mmCIF file of C-alpha atoms and ligand atoms in Angstrom:
data_model
loop_
_atom_site.group_PDB
_atom_site.id
_atom_site.type_symbol
_atom_site.label_atom_id
_atom_site.label_comp_id
_atom_site.label_asym_id
_atom_site.label_seq_id
_atom_site.Cartn_x
_atom_site.Cartn_y
_atom_site.Cartn_z
ATOM 1 C CA MET A 51 -15.228 17.774 -17.733
ATOM 2 C CA THR A 52 -14.240 14.875 -19.917
ATOM 3 C CA ASP A 53 -14.611 11.498 -18.264
ATOM 4 C CA ARG A 54 -11.041 10.287 -18.371
ATOM 5 C CA ARG A 55 -12.153 6.665 -18.120
ATOM 6 C CA ASP A 56 -14.403 6.962 -21.128
ATOM 7 C CA GLY A 57 -11.942 6.567 -23.970
ATOM 8 C CA ALA A 58 -10.423 10.028 -23.592
ATOM 9 C CA CYS A 59 -7.177 8.549 -22.335
ATOM 10 C CA GLY A 60 -4.931 7.003 -25.011
ATOM 11 C CA ALA A 61 -3.390 4.664 -22.425
ATOM 12 C CA GLU A 62 -4.983 1.561 -20.962
ATOM 13 C CA ILE A 63 -6.522 2.423 -17.599
ATOM 14 C CA ILE A 64 -5.452 -0.030 -14.909
ATOM 15 C CA ASP A 65 -8.615 -0.499 -12.874
ATOM 16 C CA GLY A 66 -7.404 -1.012 -9.315
ATOM 17 C CA LYS A 67 -10.906 -0.769 -7.933
ATOM 18 C CA ALA A 68 -12.105 -3.763 -9.970
ATOM 19 C CA PHE A 69 -8.917 -5.753 -9.275
ATOM 20 C CA ALA A 70 -9.224 -5.058 -5.534
ATOM 21 C CA ALA A 71 -12.878 -6.186 -5.558
ATOM 22 C CA GLY A 72 -11.850 -9.491 -7.153
ATOM 23 C CA LEU A 73 -8.998 -9.906 -4.676
ATOM 24 C CA ARG A 74 -11.328 -9.305 -1.728
ATOM 25 C CA GLN A 75 -13.654 -12.008 -3.086
ATOM 26 C CA ARG A 76 -10.777 -14.482 -3.322
ATOM 27 C CA ILE A 77 -9.723 -13.555 0.230
ATOM 28 C CA GLY A 78 -13.313 -14.101 1.422
ATOM 29 C CA ARG A 79 -13.316 -17.595 -0.119
ATOM 30 C CA GLU A 80 -9.988 -18.476 1.538
ATOM 31 C CA VAL A 81 -11.220 -17.149 4.906
ATOM 32 C CA ALA A 82 -14.312 -19.364 4.606
ATOM 33 C CA ARG A 83 -12.100 -22.359 3.767
ATOM 34 C CA LEU A 84 -9.823 -21.647 6.750
ATOM 35 C CA LYS A 85 -12.864 -21.591 9.031
ATOM 36 C CA ALA A 86 -14.385 -24.751 7.590
ATOM 37 C CA GLU A 87 -11.189 -26.807 7.489
ATOM 38 C CA HIS A 88 -9.288 -25.500 10.521
ATOM 39 C CA GLY A 89 -11.841 -23.637 12.669
ATOM 40 C CA ILE A 90 -9.773 -20.437 12.448
ATOM 41 C CA THR A 91 -11.180 -16.933 11.916
ATOM 42 C CA PRO A 92 -8.489 -14.327 11.152
ATOM 43 C CA GLY A 93 -8.601 -11.248 13.390
ATOM 44 C CA LEU A 94 -7.301 -7.779 12.522
ATOM 45 C CA ALA A 95 -6.879 -4.985 15.081
ATOM 46 C CA VAL A 96 -6.507 -1.381 13.957
ATOM 47 C CA VAL A 97 -5.276 1.200 16.448
ATOM 48 C CA LEU A 98 -6.204 4.839 15.836
ATOM 49 C CA VAL A 99 -4.698 7.567 17.969
ATOM 50 C CA GLY A 100 -6.355 10.989 17.681
ATOM 51 C CA GLU A 101 -9.079 12.326 15.424
ATOM 52 C CA ASP A 102 -7.400 12.987 12.068
ATOM 53 C CA PRO A 103 -10.400 12.947 9.647
ATOM 54 C CA ALA A 104 -8.571 11.118 6.827
ATOM 55 C CA SER A 105 -7.319 8.450 9.253
ATOM 56 C CA GLN A 106 -10.834 8.007 10.644
ATOM 57 C CA VAL A 107 -12.159 7.328 7.131
ATOM 58 C CA TYR A 108 -9.349 4.834 6.435
ATOM 59 C CA VAL A 109 -9.957 3.018 9.719
ATOM 60 C CA ARG A 110 -13.716 2.837 9.134
ATOM 61 C CA ASN A 111 -13.172 1.431 5.627
ATOM 62 C CA LYS A 112 -10.640 -1.078 6.887
ATOM 63 C CA GLY A 113 -13.043 -2.300 9.588
ATOM 64 C CA ARG A 114 -15.935 -2.654 7.152
ATOM 65 C CA GLN A 115 -13.924 -4.506 4.510
ATOM 66 C CA THR A 116 -12.371 -6.780 7.148
ATOM 67 C CA ARG A 117 -15.812 -7.855 8.332
ATOM 68 C CA GLU A 118 -17.096 -8.241 4.757
ATOM 69 C CA ALA A 119 -14.239 -10.678 4.095
ATOM 70 C CA GLY A 120 -15.458 -12.782 7.034
ATOM 71 C CA MET A 121 -12.668 -11.768 9.424
ATOM 72 C CA LYS A 122 -12.908 -10.390 12.944
ATOM 73 C CA SER A 123 -12.238 -6.682 13.230
ATOM 74 C CA GLU A 124 -11.271 -4.784 16.367
ATOM 75 C CA GLU A 125 -10.853 -1.011 16.422
ATOM 76 C CA ILE A 126 -9.032 0.599 19.317
ATOM 77 C CA ARG A 127 -9.353 4.365 19.547
ATOM 78 C CA LEU A 128 -7.132 6.437 21.795
ATOM 79 C CA PRO A 129 -7.332 10.209 22.327
ATOM 80 C CA ALA A 130 -4.859 12.538 20.585
ATOM 81 C CA THR A 131 -3.314 13.121 24.032
ATOM 82 C CA ALA A 132 -2.419 9.414 24.506
ATOM 83 C CA THR A 133 1.087 8.866 25.818
ATOM 84 C CA GLN A 134 3.713 6.597 24.319
ATOM 85 C CA GLU A 135 3.227 4.178 27.240
ATOM 86 C CA GLU A 136 -0.520 3.998 26.627
ATOM 87 C CA VAL A 137 -0.038 3.179 22.937
ATOM 88 C CA LEU A 138 2.623 0.580 23.746
ATOM 89 C CA ALA A 139 0.318 -0.988 26.351
ATOM 90 C CA VAL A 140 -2.370 -1.471 23.676
ATOM 91 C CA VAL A 141 0.170 -3.063 21.334
ATOM 92 C CA ASP A 142 1.324 -5.391 24.137
ATOM 93 C CA ARG A 143 -2.258 -6.478 24.803
ATOM 94 C CA LEU A 144 -2.885 -7.181 21.098
ATOM 95 C CA ASN A 145 0.424 -9.057 20.760
ATOM 96 C CA ALA A 146 -0.721 -11.371 23.558
ATOM 97 C CA ASP A 147 -4.275 -11.875 22.227
ATOM 98 C CA PRO A 148 -4.534 -15.186 20.313
ATOM 99 C CA ALA A 149 -7.717 -13.989 18.539
ATOM 100 C CA ILE A 150 -5.740 -11.171 16.897
ATOM 101 C CA ASN A 151 -3.551 -12.235 13.971
ATOM 102 C CA GLY A 152 -2.775 -8.827 12.520
ATOM 103 C CA ILE A 153 -2.063 -5.453 14.131
ATOM 104 C CA LEU A 154 -2.034 -2.131 12.301
ATOM 105 C CA VAL A 155 -1.278 1.158 14.013
ATOM 106 C CA GLN A 156 -2.681 3.931 11.825
ATOM 107 C CA LEU A 157 0.012 6.481 10.932
ATOM 108 C CA PRO A 158 0.771 9.294 11.433
ATOM 109 C CA LEU A 159 0.841 9.262 15.243
ATOM 110 C CA PRO A 160 0.716 12.427 17.362
ATOM 111 C CA ALA A 161 4.101 14.101 17.920
ATOM 112 C CA GLN A 162 4.507 12.852 21.513
ATOM 113 C CA VAL A 163 4.428 9.212 20.333
ATOM 114 C CA ASP A 164 7.557 7.728 18.731
ATOM 115 C CA GLU A 165 6.329 5.953 15.580
ATOM 116 C CA LEU A 166 9.374 3.739 15.144
ATOM 117 C CA ALA A 167 9.234 2.612 18.789
ATOM 118 C CA VAL A 168 5.564 1.664 18.379
ATOM 119 C CA ILE A 169 6.196 -0.271 15.155
ATOM 120 C CA ASP A 170 9.148 -1.967 16.824
ATOM 121 C CA ARG A 171 6.871 -3.202 19.644
ATOM 122 C CA ILE A 172 4.467 -5.037 17.282
ATOM 123 C CA ASP A 173 5.028 -8.796 17.115
ATOM 124 C CA PRO A 174 6.701 -9.162 13.660
ATOM 125 C CA ASP A 175 4.442 -12.136 12.890
ATOM 126 C CA LYS A 176 1.385 -9.867 13.394
ATOM 127 C CA ASP A 177 2.927 -6.874 11.587
ATOM 128 C CA VAL A 178 0.471 -6.802 8.655
ATOM 129 C CA ASP A 179 1.817 -3.409 7.522
ATOM 130 C CA GLY A 180 5.225 -5.046 6.996
ATOM 131 C CA PHE A 181 7.026 -2.068 8.572
ATOM 132 C CA HIS A 182 8.808 -3.885 11.439
ATOM 133 C CA VAL A 183 12.582 -4.096 10.992
ATOM 134 C CA VAL A 184 12.376 -7.880 11.236
ATOM 135 C CA ASN A 185 10.074 -8.006 8.216
ATOM 136 C CA VAL A 186 12.166 -5.396 6.377
ATOM 137 C CA GLY A 187 15.292 -7.478 7.025
ATOM 138 C CA ARG A 188 13.660 -10.795 6.173
ATOM 139 C CA ARG A 189 12.429 -9.325 2.898
ATOM 140 C CA MET A 190 15.824 -7.879 2.085
ATOM 141 C CA VAL A 191 17.592 -11.248 2.391
ATOM 142 C CA GLY A 192 14.841 -13.194 0.623
ATOM 143 C CA MET A 193 13.209 -14.863 3.637
ATOM 144 C CA ARG A 194 9.460 -15.232 4.126
ATOM 145 C CA ALA A 195 8.165 -11.836 5.271
ATOM 146 C CA LEU A 196 5.051 -9.693 5.505
ATOM 147 C CA VAL A 197 5.271 -7.080 2.727
ATOM 148 C CA PRO A 198 3.935 -3.485 2.982
ATOM 149 C CA CYS A 199 0.425 -3.295 1.541
ATOM 150 C CA THR A 200 0.791 -0.466 -0.998
ATOM 151 C CA PRO A 201 3.873 -1.853 -2.802
ATOM 152 C CA LEU A 202 2.312 -5.342 -2.691
ATOM 153 C CA GLY A 203 -0.775 -3.952 -4.405
ATOM 154 C CA CYS A 204 1.354 -2.171 -7.020
ATOM 155 C CA MET A 205 3.143 -5.440 -7.836
ATOM 156 C CA MET A 206 -0.174 -7.244 -8.287
ATOM 157 C CA LEU A 207 -1.374 -4.569 -10.736
ATOM 158 C CA LEU A 208 1.938 -4.675 -12.625
ATOM 159 C CA ARG A 209 1.873 -8.466 -12.927
ATOM 160 C CA ASP A 210 -1.753 -8.402 -13.992
ATOM 161 C CA ARG A 211 -0.845 -6.112 -16.880
ATOM 162 C CA LEU A 212 2.658 -7.278 -17.821
ATOM 163 C CA GLY A 213 2.514 -10.951 -16.837
ATOM 164 C CA GLN A 214 4.253 -12.754 -13.996
ATOM 165 C CA ASP A 215 7.731 -12.379 -15.462
ATOM 166 C CA LEU A 216 9.008 -8.809 -15.132
ATOM 167 C CA SER A 217 12.639 -9.839 -15.758
ATOM 168 C CA GLY A 218 14.816 -7.212 -17.346
ATOM 169 C CA GLN A 219 12.250 -4.420 -17.254
ATOM 170 C CA LYS A 220 13.754 -1.040 -16.441
ATOM 171 C CA ALA A 221 11.857 0.231 -13.409
ATOM 172 C CA LEU A 222 12.016 3.702 -11.897
ATOM 173 C CA VAL A 223 10.620 4.352 -8.428
ATOM 174 C CA VAL A 224 10.260 8.053 -7.631
ATOM 175 C CA GLY A 225 10.301 8.356 -3.826
ATOM 176 C CA ARG A 226 12.305 6.519 -1.166
ATOM 177 C CA SER A 227 10.044 6.417 1.886
ATOM 178 C CA ASN A 228 10.111 3.389 4.179
ATOM 179 C CA ILE A 229 6.440 2.686 3.544
ATOM 180 C CA VAL A 230 6.307 2.952 -0.264
ATOM 181 C CA GLY A 231 9.466 3.833 -2.226
ATOM 182 C CA LYS A 232 12.068 1.548 -0.637
ATOM 183 C CA PRO A 233 9.911 -1.599 -0.334
ATOM 184 C CA MET A 234 8.579 -0.999 -3.869
ATOM 185 C CA ALA A 235 12.139 -0.886 -5.226
ATOM 186 C CA GLN A 236 12.993 -4.071 -3.305
ATOM 187 C CA LEU A 237 9.979 -5.945 -4.728
ATOM 188 C CA LEU A 238 10.843 -4.847 -8.271
ATOM 189 C CA LEU A 239 14.430 -5.975 -7.725
ATOM 190 C CA ASP A 240 13.184 -9.332 -6.398
ATOM 191 C CA ALA A 241 11.176 -9.570 -9.636
ATOM 192 C CA ASN A 242 14.432 -9.185 -11.626
ATOM 193 C CA CYS A 243 13.785 -5.651 -12.821
ATOM 194 C CA THR A 244 16.678 -3.235 -13.251
ATOM 195 C CA VAL A 245 15.718 -0.688 -10.637
ATOM 196 C CA THR A 246 16.488 3.011 -10.234
ATOM 197 C CA ILE A 247 15.307 4.971 -7.193
ATOM 198 C CA ALA A 248 14.816 8.723 -7.643
ATOM 199 C CA HIS A 249 14.331 11.270 -4.844
ATOM 200 C CA SER A 250 14.466 14.991 -4.206
ATOM 201 C CA ARG A 251 18.213 15.174 -4.955
ATOM 202 C CA THR A 252 18.027 13.240 -8.230
ATOM 203 C CA ARG A 253 19.515 15.094 -11.191
ATOM 204 C CA ASP A 254 17.599 14.951 -14.445
ATOM 205 C CA LEU A 255 14.405 13.228 -13.320
ATOM 206 C CA PRO A 256 12.856 13.639 -16.804
ATOM 207 C CA GLY A 257 15.824 11.698 -18.249
ATOM 208 C CA GLU A 258 15.369 8.911 -15.671
ATOM 209 C CA CYS A 259 11.654 8.726 -16.491
ATOM 210 C CA ALA A 260 12.372 8.528 -20.223
ATOM 211 C CA ARG A 261 14.323 5.261 -19.709
ATOM 212 C CA ALA A 262 11.723 3.525 -17.532
ATOM 213 C CA ASP A 263 9.507 0.707 -18.827
ATOM 214 C CA ILE A 264 7.809 0.768 -15.414
ATOM 215 C CA LEU A 265 7.388 4.057 -13.572
ATOM 216 C CA VAL A 266 6.125 4.106 -9.991
ATOM 217 C CA ALA A 267 5.459 7.556 -8.567
ATOM 218 C CA ALA A 268 5.322 7.939 -4.765
ATOM 219 C CA VAL A 269 6.247 11.578 -4.244
ATOM 220 C CA GLY A 270 3.297 13.301 -2.573
ATOM 221 C CA ARG A 271 3.209 16.236 -5.038
ATOM 222 C CA PRO A 272 0.095 16.784 -7.161
ATOM 223 C CA ASN A 273 0.543 16.207 -10.917
ATOM 224 C CA PHE A 274 4.331 16.338 -10.500
ATOM 225 C CA ILE A 275 5.474 13.793 -13.118
ATOM 226 C CA GLN A 276 4.897 15.309 -16.547
ATOM 227 C CA GLY A 277 3.448 13.254 -19.380
ATOM 228 C CA GLU A 278 6.194 14.193 -21.827
ATOM 229 C CA TRP A 279 8.830 12.674 -19.503
ATOM 230 C CA ILE A 280 7.279 9.218 -19.872
ATOM 231 C CA LYS A 281 8.746 6.568 -22.168
ATOM 232 C CA PRO A 282 6.213 5.718 -24.909
ATOM 233 C CA GLY A 283 4.335 2.562 -23.942
ATOM 234 C CA ALA A 284 5.529 2.565 -20.319
ATOM 235 C CA THR A 285 3.388 1.225 -17.491
ATOM 236 C CA VAL A 286 2.752 3.976 -14.950
ATOM 237 C CA ILE A 287 1.702 3.260 -11.370
ATOM 238 C CA ASP A 288 0.637 6.405 -9.560
ATOM 239 C CA VAL A 289 0.721 5.924 -5.787
ATOM 240 C CA GLY A 290 0.151 9.590 -4.946
ATOM 241 C CA ILE A 291 -2.998 10.755 -3.211
ATOM 242 C CA ASN A 292 -3.172 14.552 -3.146
ATOM 243 C CA ARG A 293 -6.195 16.674 -2.358
ATOM 244 C CA ILE A 294 -6.276 19.884 -4.408
ATOM 245 C CA ASP A 295 -8.566 22.868 -4.618
ATOM 246 C CA ALA A 296 -11.172 22.300 -7.345
ATOM 247 C CA GLY A 297 -12.762 25.742 -7.007
ATOM 248 C CA ALA A 298 -16.186 26.667 -5.626
ATOM 249 C CA GLY A 299 -15.088 25.503 -2.185
ATOM 250 C CA LYS A 300 -14.601 21.930 -3.407
ATOM 251 C CA THR A 301 -11.543 19.675 -3.479
ATOM 252 C CA ARG A 302 -10.602 16.697 -5.615
ATOM 253 C CA LEU A 303 -8.038 13.907 -5.467
ATOM 254 C CA VAL A 304 -5.164 13.770 -7.936
ATOM 255 C CA GLY A 305 -2.069 11.626 -8.160
ATOM 256 C CA ASP A 306 1.634 12.424 -8.431
ATOM 257 C CA VAL A 307 1.464 11.987 -12.223
ATOM 258 C CA ASP A 308 -0.166 14.552 -14.491
ATOM 259 C CA PHE A 309 -2.813 12.160 -15.747
ATOM 260 C CA GLU A 310 -4.016 14.116 -18.779
ATOM 261 C CA SER A 311 -0.567 14.472 -20.347
ATOM 262 C CA ALA A 312 0.566 10.981 -19.232
ATOM 263 C CA CYS A 313 -2.368 9.457 -21.123
ATOM 264 C CA ARG A 314 -0.730 10.508 -24.391
ATOM 265 C CA LEU A 315 2.498 8.475 -24.051
ATOM 266 C CA ALA A 316 1.963 5.806 -21.380
ATOM 267 C CA GLY A 317 0.914 2.318 -22.436
ATOM 268 C CA ALA A 318 -1.081 1.894 -19.242
ATOM 269 C CA ILE A 319 -1.700 3.991 -16.160
ATOM 270 C CA THR A 320 -3.479 3.770 -12.809
ATOM 271 C CA PRO A 321 -6.050 6.521 -12.212
ATOM 272 C CA VAL A 322 -6.400 8.476 -8.967
ATOM 273 C CA PRO A 323 -8.757 7.691 -7.371
ATOM 274 C CA GLY A 324 -9.500 4.080 -8.312
ATOM 275 C CA GLY A 325 -5.968 2.811 -8.937
ATOM 276 C CA VAL A 326 -3.520 1.947 -6.175
ATOM 277 C CA GLY A 327 -5.699 3.233 -3.298
ATOM 278 C CA PRO A 328 -8.260 0.374 -3.255
ATOM 279 C CA MET A 329 -5.425 -2.164 -3.562
ATOM 280 C CA THR A 330 -3.859 -1.029 -0.297
ATOM 281 C CA ILE A 331 -6.793 -2.094 1.904
ATOM 282 C CA ALA A 332 -7.316 -5.308 -0.097
ATOM 283 C CA CYS A 333 -3.644 -6.166 0.469
ATOM 284 C CA LEU A 334 -4.032 -5.453 4.184
ATOM 285 C CA LEU A 335 -6.707 -8.170 4.234
ATOM 286 C CA ALA A 336 -4.439 -10.438 2.196
ATOM 287 C CA ASN A 337 -1.618 -9.876 4.692
ATOM 288 C CA THR A 338 -3.929 -10.599 7.635
ATOM 289 C CA LEU A 339 -4.935 -13.891 6.017
ATOM 290 C CA THR A 340 -1.307 -14.727 5.220
ATOM 291 C CA ALA A 341 -0.195 -13.894 8.791
ATOM 292 C CA THR A 342 -3.003 -16.090 10.177
ATOM 293 C CA CYS A 343 -1.930 -19.018 8.001
ATOM 294 C CA TYR A 344 1.734 -18.643 9.005
ATOM 295 C CA GLN A 345 0.812 -18.457 12.699
ATOM 296 C CA ALA A 346 -1.183 -21.701 12.308
ATOM 297 C CA GLY A 347 1.718 -23.429 10.512
ATOM 298 C CA LEU A 348 -0.185 -23.463 7.223
ATOM 299 C CA PRO A 349 1.156 -22.428 3.812
ATOM 300 C CA ALA A 350 0.393 -18.954 2.443
ATOM 301 C CA PRO A 351 -3.064 -18.765 0.823
ATOM 302 C CA ASP A 352 -3.320 -18.958 -2.952
ATOM 303 C CA LEU A 353 -4.923 -15.643 -3.918
ATOM 304 C CA ASP A 354 -4.205 -15.744 -7.672
HETATM 305 P P1 LIG B 698 7.025 10.698 1.706
HETATM 306 O O1 LIG B 698 6.789 12.150 1.860
HETATM 307 O O2 LIG B 698 7.441 9.895 2.885
HETATM 308 O O3 LIG B 698 8.135 10.487 0.568
HETATM 309 C C1 LIG B 698 8.124 11.247 -0.606
HETATM 310 C C2 LIG B 698 9.334 10.917 -1.433
HETATM 311 O O4 LIG B 698 9.282 11.728 -2.595
HETATM 312 C C3 LIG B 698 10.665 11.224 -0.735
HETATM 313 O O5 LIG B 698 11.525 10.133 -0.878
HETATM 314 C C4 LIG B 698 11.179 12.461 -1.440
HETATM 315 O O6 LIG B 698 12.592 12.513 -1.583
HETATM 316 C C5 LIG B 698 10.570 12.296 -2.823
HETATM 317 N N1 LIG B 698 10.485 13.595 -3.461
HETATM 318 C C6 LIG B 698 10.000 14.753 -2.951
HETATM 319 N N2 LIG B 698 10.135 15.743 -3.836
HETATM 320 C C7 LIG B 698 10.742 15.222 -4.922
HETATM 321 C C8 LIG B 698 11.186 15.753 -6.169
HETATM 322 N N3 LIG B 698 11.041 17.062 -6.446
HETATM 323 N N4 LIG B 698 11.765 14.917 -7.038
HETATM 324 C C9 LIG B 698 11.924 13.617 -6.774
HETATM 325 N N5 LIG B 698 11.532 13.054 -5.593
HETATM 326 C C10 LIG B 698 10.956 13.855 -4.692
HETATM 327 O O7 LIG B 698 5.698 10.118 1.033
HETATM 328 P P2 LIG B 698 5.102 8.610 1.007
HETATM 329 O O8 LIG B 698 6.058 7.691 0.358
HETATM 330 O O9 LIG B 698 4.557 8.275 2.338
HETATM 331 O O10 LIG B 698 3.842 8.849 0.060
HETATM 332 C C11 LIG B 698 3.991 9.274 -1.273
HETATM 333 C C12 LIG B 698 2.618 9.521 -1.879
HETATM 334 O O11 LIG B 698 1.897 8.308 -1.881
HETATM 335 C C13 LIG B 698 1.739 10.509 -1.101
HETATM 336 O O12 LIG B 698 0.935 11.219 -2.023
HETATM 337 C C14 LIG B 698 0.864 9.617 -0.256
HETATM 338 O O13 LIG B 698 -0.374 10.223 0.063
HETATM 339 C C15 LIG B 698 0.663 8.461 -1.196
HETATM 340 N N6 LIG B 698 0.353 7.190 -0.535
HETATM 341 C C16 LIG B 698 -0.662 6.469 -1.073
HETATM 342 C C17 LIG B 698 -0.994 5.260 -0.552
HETATM 343 C C18 LIG B 698 -2.094 4.475 -1.205
HETATM 344 O O14 LIG B 698 -2.695 3.653 -0.583
HETATM 345 N N7 LIG B 698 -2.351 4.696 -2.493
HETATM 346 C C19 LIG B 698 -0.326 4.703 0.624
HETATM 347 C C20 LIG B 698 0.797 5.504 1.057
HETATM 348 C C21 LIG B 698 1.104 6.721 0.489
HETATM 349 P P3 LIG B 698 13.591 12.691 -0.323
HETATM 350 O O15 LIG B 698 13.664 11.351 0.317
HETATM 351 O O16 LIG B 698 14.872 13.099 -0.954
HETATM 352 O O17 LIG B 698 12.981 13.738 0.546
#
């Protein structure tokens, strides 16, 4: 198979893996400075309920990268049979723990646990996923807020390619979930883009794509966005992570954008894997550092 990162793609490949590595280094430096100047070590707690294999991998990676950045990491594992009260009790304990600055409850949760109620219980100042309604509301009205990690990472990649000023760019976000699509659209709007949000009831998605200078795909359908829909020269951010059958009993990861055909018209594109995925964990560390600084009455760290 052709190596798509070896010149076969006509578009610039946006290397999220390399960007995330640089970001983690900058976070590590800021963590060291926080320790040296203020005696504070940021602490991140990740709560995992059940034994979903993908979630276990995510949680392990989060713990490792947290420690590598010089932060404290706590992992709390509960059985798949945990009750709502048991999960809420863990959140209450972490809310009250001064050594914990950030709390992340790994989603999805088992059916007997109400996800929104759990998110609602997290102290908004420790809500490093940025999903609490207080952070959603603060963000919406332009107040200081913790921003969901995946959209934050997408914005960093966009600014790295297009420059800080995204004013006037026509942006299309395909998907309107609370964790990716909606916050992504809000961040693009805050950056003065002209934003369209597409979803499963959108008429003429190819036509919407053809007008977009920036296209963010967060659909959850493998290779769904077709290359010929893309505006020539557009910047394409593929959030999708889909595991498909690769034959011979193997699977492989693909995005929501048909990479091969998108390479022909896009100006730049994130690959899957190696695009948005690594940015999400790096931004979780960034949010933990930011939350720690806010809790200590310090300004947000400079991670540029
Ligand atoms: P959701 O399933 O919550 O949302 C999917 C969205 O896609 C919905 O808004 C849905 O519309 C829309 N959609 C579905 N079908 C169509 C269609 N035919 N045309 C247009 N829109 C459609 O998914 P998430 O937002 O949670 O995740 C999206 C993808 O991103 C997944 O592949 C997920 O694995 C990945 N992801 C990656 C992360 C990373 O770190 N890189 C982090 C989080 C997610 P409607 O609202 O009308 O149903």
